[in-house]
Amino acid sequence: MSTSKVLVVEDTQEIRTVIEMALTDARFDVRSAGDGDTALELVRQWDPEVVLLDLNIPGPDGLEVCRRLRQFSTAYVLMLTARADEVDKLVGLSAGADDYLTKPFSPRELVARVHTVLRRPRIPAARDSRRVVGPVEVDLDARSVEVNGNHVATTKIEFELLAAITENTRQVRTRDQLRRRAWGEEWLADDHAVDVHVSNLRRKLVAAGAPRDFIATVRGVGYRVNQEVR
């Protein structure tokens, strides 16, 4: 009996439900997401063996999600596409997918393809664990932070918040996204807890030489990197 974990990333509810049912019947452990940001968070937190990833999803699209998760995950990626020209796009851009399946497909075919990719040996891709945003450098492997070469001592929560905020400098991270990233799905932290930890993180970054507005507040939404210091 298979106990492999499969993440389904598909924004159309009807299709997502059919895929979930087929995989569950095949004895896979299944979770799902309807957009790119949620998918990336689930890959980080849940660490699935296989990601079924639709190309056209809200937020970061399937190609961008595939590129990002390749930086920290060795999950097999099976792209779901709706048109033949999308297959050409996948191949041409070398997004890093292990296989693709063109819609419409049968549940039996989908399950067979998942079993097929799971039989392949996974060779982890080399990645650069360092992320540099303006004067701030975040090392994801070492879990360290520097500002202009000066080490910044962060707590686990502060590091997770900074990693999330700097993951995409053009995107706002909502408080809910940050809460799930830093504390996990089950923890009942509130918006105030997020704000307090971001405030402490800001203070440490500024003390090390970062601009006071390196982390910008988007009122009523969350936080992002200040676009002027990228």
CSV table of C-alpha atoms in Angstrom, one decimal:
chain,number,residue,atom,x,y,z
A,1,MET,CA,0.0,0.0,0.0
A,2,SER,CA,1.4,3.4,-1.0
A,3,THR,CA,1.7,6.1,1.6
A,4,SER,CA,3.4,8.7,-0.6
A,5,LYS,CA,2.2,12.2,-0.1
A,6,VAL,CA,0.8,14.0,-3.2
A,7,LEU,CA,0.0,17.7,-3.3
A,8,VAL,CA,-2.6,18.7,-5.9
A,9,VAL,CA,-2.3,22.3,-7.2
A,10,GLU,CA,-5.4,23.1,-9.3
A,11,ASP,CA,-7.6,26.2,-9.1
A,12,THR,CA,-10.7,24.5,-10.7
A,13,GLN,CA,-12.7,22.9,-7.8
A,14,GLU,CA,-14.3,20.2,-9.9
A,15,ILE,CA,-11.0,19.0,-11.4
A,16,ARG,CA,-9.3,19.2,-8.1
A,17,THR,CA,-12.0,17.1,-6.5
A,18,VAL,CA,-11.8,14.4,-9.2
A,19,ILE,CA,-8.0,14.2,-8.8
A,20,GLU,CA,-8.2,14.1,-5.0
A,21,MET,CA,-10.7,11.2,-5.1
A,22,ALA,CA,-8.6,9.2,-7.6
A,23,LEU,CA,-5.4,9.6,-5.6
A,24,THR,CA,-7.2,8.8,-2.3
A,25,ASP,CA,-8.7,5.7,-3.8
A,26,ALA,CA,-5.2,4.7,-4.8
A,27,ARG,CA,-4.1,5.0,-1.2
A,28,PHE,CA,-2.1,8.2,-1.5
A,29,ASP,CA,-2.0,10.8,1.2
A,30,VAL,CA,-3.5,13.8,-0.5
A,31,ARG,CA,-3.6,17.6,0.1
A,32,SER,CA,-4.5,20.4,-2.3
A,33,ALA,CA,-4.1,24.0,-3.0
A,34,GLY,CA,-5.8,26.4,-5.4
A,35,ASP,CA,-3.1,29.0,-5.9
A,36,GLY,CA,0.7,29.2,-6.2
A,37,ASP,CA,1.4,30.9,-2.9
A,38,THR,CA,-0.5,28.3,-0.9
A,39,ALA,CA,1.2,25.5,-2.9
A,40,LEU,CA,4.7,26.8,-2.0
A,41,GLU,CA,3.8,27.0,1.7
A,42,LEU,CA,2.4,23.5,1.7
A,43,VAL,CA,5.5,22.1,0.0
A,44,ARG,CA,7.7,23.7,2.7
A,45,GLN,CA,5.5,22.5,5.6
A,46,TRP,CA,4.2,19.2,4.4
A,47,ASP,CA,7.1,18.0,2.2
A,48,PRO,CA,5.2,15.9,-0.4
A,49,GLU,CA,6.9,13.3,-2.6
A,50,VAL,CA,4.9,14.4,-5.7
A,51,VAL,CA,3.4,17.8,-6.7
A,52,LEU,CA,0.6,17.7,-9.4
A,53,LEU,CA,0.9,21.3,-10.7
A,54,ASP,CA,-1.5,23.0,-13.0
A,55,LEU,CA,0.2,25.5,-15.3
A,56,ASN,CA,-2.4,28.2,-15.1
A,57,ILE,CA,-3.1,28.9,-11.4
A,58,PRO,CA,-3.6,32.2,-9.6
A,59,GLY,CA,-0.6,34.0,-8.0
A,60,PRO,CA,2.7,32.6,-9.2
A,61,ASP,CA,1.8,30.4,-12.2
A,62,GLY,CA,2.8,26.8,-12.5
A,63,LEU,CA,6.2,27.5,-14.1
A,64,GLU,CA,7.2,30.0,-11.4
A,65,VAL,CA,6.0,27.7,-8.6
A,66,CYS,CA,8.1,24.9,-10.1
A,67,ARG,CA,11.2,27.1,-10.3
A,68,ARG,CA,10.8,28.2,-6.7
A,69,LEU,CA,10.2,24.8,-5.2
A,70,ARG,CA,13.2,23.4,-7.0
A,71,GLN,CA,15.3,25.7,-4.8
A,72,PHE,CA,14.3,23.9,-1.6
A,73,SER,CA,12.4,20.7,-2.5
A,74,THR,CA,13.2,17.4,-4.3
A,75,ALA,CA,9.5,16.6,-4.9
A,76,TYR,CA,8.6,15.1,-8.3
A,77,VAL,CA,6.7,17.6,-10.3
A,78,LEU,CA,4.0,16.5,-12.7
A,79,MET,CA,2.7,19.5,-14.7
A,80,LEU,CA,-1.0,19.5,-15.8
A,81,THR,CA,-1.6,21.4,-19.0
A,82,ALA,CA,-4.7,22.2,-21.1
A,83,ARG,CA,-3.2,22.8,-24.5
A,84,ALA,CA,-0.5,21.4,-26.8
A,85,ASP,CA,1.2,24.7,-27.1
A,86,GLU,CA,1.6,24.7,-23.3
A,87,VAL,CA,3.6,21.5,-23.6
A,88,ASP,CA,6.0,23.3,-25.9
A,89,LYS,CA,6.3,26.1,-23.4
A,90,LEU,CA,7.1,23.7,-20.6
A,91,VAL,CA,9.9,22.0,-22.7
A,92,GLY,CA,11.3,25.3,-24.0
A,93,LEU,CA,11.5,27.0,-20.7
A,94,SER,CA,12.9,23.9,-18.9
A,95,ALA,CA,10.9,24.7,-15.7
A,96,GLY,CA,12.3,21.6,-14.0
A,97,ALA,CA,9.1,19.4,-14.2
A,98,ASP,CA,9.6,15.7,-14.2
A,99,ASP,CA,6.7,14.9,-16.5
A,100,TYR,CA,3.5,16.5,-17.9
A,101,LEU,CA,0.0,15.4,-18.5
A,102,THR,CA,-2.4,17.1,-21.0
A,103,LYS,CA,-6.0,17.6,-20.1
A,104,PRO,CA,-8.4,15.9,-20.4
A,105,PHE,CA,-7.0,12.8,-18.8
A,106,SER,CA,-8.5,9.8,-17.1
A,107,PRO,CA,-8.1,9.3,-13.3
A,108,ARG,CA,-6.5,5.9,-14.1
A,109,GLU,CA,-3.9,7.5,-16.4
A,110,LEU,CA,-3.1,10.2,-13.7
A,111,VAL,CA,-2.5,7.6,-11.0
A,112,ALA,CA,-0.4,5.5,-13.4
A,113,ARG,CA,1.8,8.6,-14.1
A,114,VAL,CA,2.2,9.3,-10.4
A,115,HIS,CA,3.4,5.7,-9.8
A,116,THR,CA,5.8,6.1,-12.8
A,117,VAL,CA,7.5,9.2,-11.5
A,118,LEU,CA,7.8,7.7,-8.0
A,119,ARG,CA,9.9,4.9,-9.5
A,120,ARG,CA,12.5,7.3,-10.8
A,121,PRO,CA,15.6,8.1,-8.8
A,122,ARG,CA,15.6,11.6,-7.4
A,123,ILE,CA,18.9,13.5,-7.7
A,124,PRO,CA,18.7,16.7,-5.6
A,125,ALA,CA,19.5,19.7,-7.8
A,126,ALA,CA,22.2,22.0,-6.6
A,127,ARG,CA,20.9,25.3,-5.4
A,128,ASP,CA,22.1,28.6,-4.1
A,129,SER,CA,20.9,28.9,-0.6
A,130,ARG,CA,21.8,32.6,-0.3
A,131,ARG,CA,19.2,35.2,-1.0
A,132,VAL,CA,20.4,38.8,-1.3
A,133,VAL,CA,17.9,41.7,-1.2
A,134,GLY,CA,19.5,45.1,-1.1
A,135,PRO,CA,21.9,45.1,2.0
A,136,VAL,CA,20.2,42.0,3.5
A,137,GLU,CA,21.5,38.5,2.9
A,138,VAL,CA,19.5,35.5,4.0
A,139,ASP,CA,21.1,32.1,4.0
A,140,LEU,CA,18.4,29.5,3.9
A,141,ASP,CA,20.7,26.5,4.6
A,142,ALA,CA,22.6,28.1,7.5
A,143,ARG,CA,19.5,29.9,8.7
A,144,SER,CA,21.6,33.0,9.1
A,145,VAL,CA,21.0,36.7,8.3
A,146,GLU,CA,23.5,39.4,7.5
A,147,VAL,CA,23.2,43.1,6.8
A,148,ASN,CA,26.2,44.6,4.9
A,149,GLY,CA,28.2,41.7,6.3
A,150,ASN,CA,27.1,42.2,9.9
A,151,HIS,CA,25.5,39.1,11.5
A,152,VAL,CA,21.9,39.5,12.8
A,153,ALA,CA,20.8,37.1,15.5
A,154,THR,CA,17.2,36.2,14.8
A,155,THR,CA,14.8,33.8,16.5
A,156,LYS,CA,13.3,30.9,14.5
A,157,ILE,CA,10.0,32.9,14.1
A,158,GLU,CA,11.9,36.0,12.9
A,159,PHE,CA,13.9,34.0,10.4
A,160,GLU,CA,10.8,32.4,8.9
A,161,LEU,CA,9.1,35.7,8.6
A,162,LEU,CA,12.1,37.3,6.9
A,163,ALA,CA,12.5,34.3,4.5
A,164,ALA,CA,8.8,34.6,3.6
A,165,ILE,CA,8.9,38.4,3.0
A,166,THR,CA,12.1,38.2,0.9
A,167,GLU,CA,11.0,35.2,-1.2
A,168,ASN,CA,9.3,37.4,-3.8
A,169,THR,CA,10.3,41.0,-3.4
A,170,ARG,CA,7.4,42.1,-5.7
A,171,GLN,CA,4.7,40.5,-3.7
A,172,VAL,CA,2.9,41.4,-0.5
A,173,ARG,CA,2.8,38.7,2.2
A,174,THR,CA,-0.5,38.7,4.1
A,175,ARG,CA,-0.5,38.3,7.9
A,176,ASP,CA,-2.3,35.0,7.4
A,177,GLN,CA,0.4,33.7,5.0
A,178,LEU,CA,3.2,34.8,7.4
A,179,ARG,CA,1.4,33.2,10.4
A,180,ARG,CA,1.1,29.9,8.6
A,181,ARG,CA,4.7,30.1,7.4
A,182,ALA,CA,6.2,30.9,10.8
A,183,TRP,CA,3.9,28.9,13.2
A,184,GLY,CA,2.4,26.3,11.0
A,185,GLU,CA,-1.2,25.5,10.1
A,186,GLU,CA,-2.4,24.4,13.6
A,187,TRP,CA,-0.9,27.2,15.7
A,188,LEU,CA,-3.4,29.8,16.8
A,189,ALA,CA,-1.2,32.9,16.6
A,190,ASP,CA,-3.1,36.1,15.7
A,191,ASP,CA,-2.3,39.2,13.6
A,192,HIS,CA,-0.9,41.0,16.7
A,193,ALA,CA,1.7,38.2,17.2
A,194,VAL,CA,2.8,38.6,13.6
A,195,ASP,CA,3.1,42.4,14.0
A,196,VAL,CA,5.1,42.1,17.2
A,197,HIS,CA,7.7,39.7,15.7
A,198,VAL,CA,8.0,41.8,12.5
A,199,SER,CA,8.6,44.8,14.7
A,200,ASN,CA,11.4,43.0,16.6
A,201,LEU,CA,12.9,41.8,13.3
A,202,ARG,CA,12.9,45.3,11.9
A,203,ARG,CA,14.6,46.6,15.0
A,204,LYS,CA,17.4,44.1,14.6
A,205,LEU,CA,17.8,44.7,10.9
A,206,VAL,CA,18.0,48.5,11.4
A,207,ALA,CA,20.5,48.1,14.2
A,208,ALA,CA,22.8,46.1,11.8
A,209,GLY,CA,22.5,48.8,9.1
A,210,ALA,CA,19.4,48.1,7.1
A,211,PRO,CA,17.1,51.0,6.1
A,212,ARG,CA,14.3,51.6,8.6
A,213,ASP,CA,11.7,50.9,5.8
A,214,PHE,CA,13.4,47.8,4.5
A,215,ILE,CA,10.2,45.9,5.5
A,216,ALA,CA,7.3,48.0,4.3
A,217,THR,CA,3.8,47.7,5.9
A,218,VAL,CA,0.9,47.4,3.5
A,219,ARG,CA,-1.9,48.7,5.7
A,220,GLY,CA,-4.7,46.2,6.3
A,221,VAL,CA,-2.9,43.5,4.4
A,222,GLY,CA,0.6,42.6,5.5
A,223,TYR,CA,4.3,43.2,4.7
A,224,ARG,CA,6.6,43.4,1.7
A,225,VAL,CA,10.2,44.4,0.9
A,226,ASN,CA,10.4,48.1,0.2
A,227,GLN,CA,10.6,48.4,-3.6
A,228,GLU,CA,13.2,51.2,-3.3
A,229,VAL,CA,15.8,49.0,-1.6
A,230,ARG,CA,15.5,45.9,-3.8
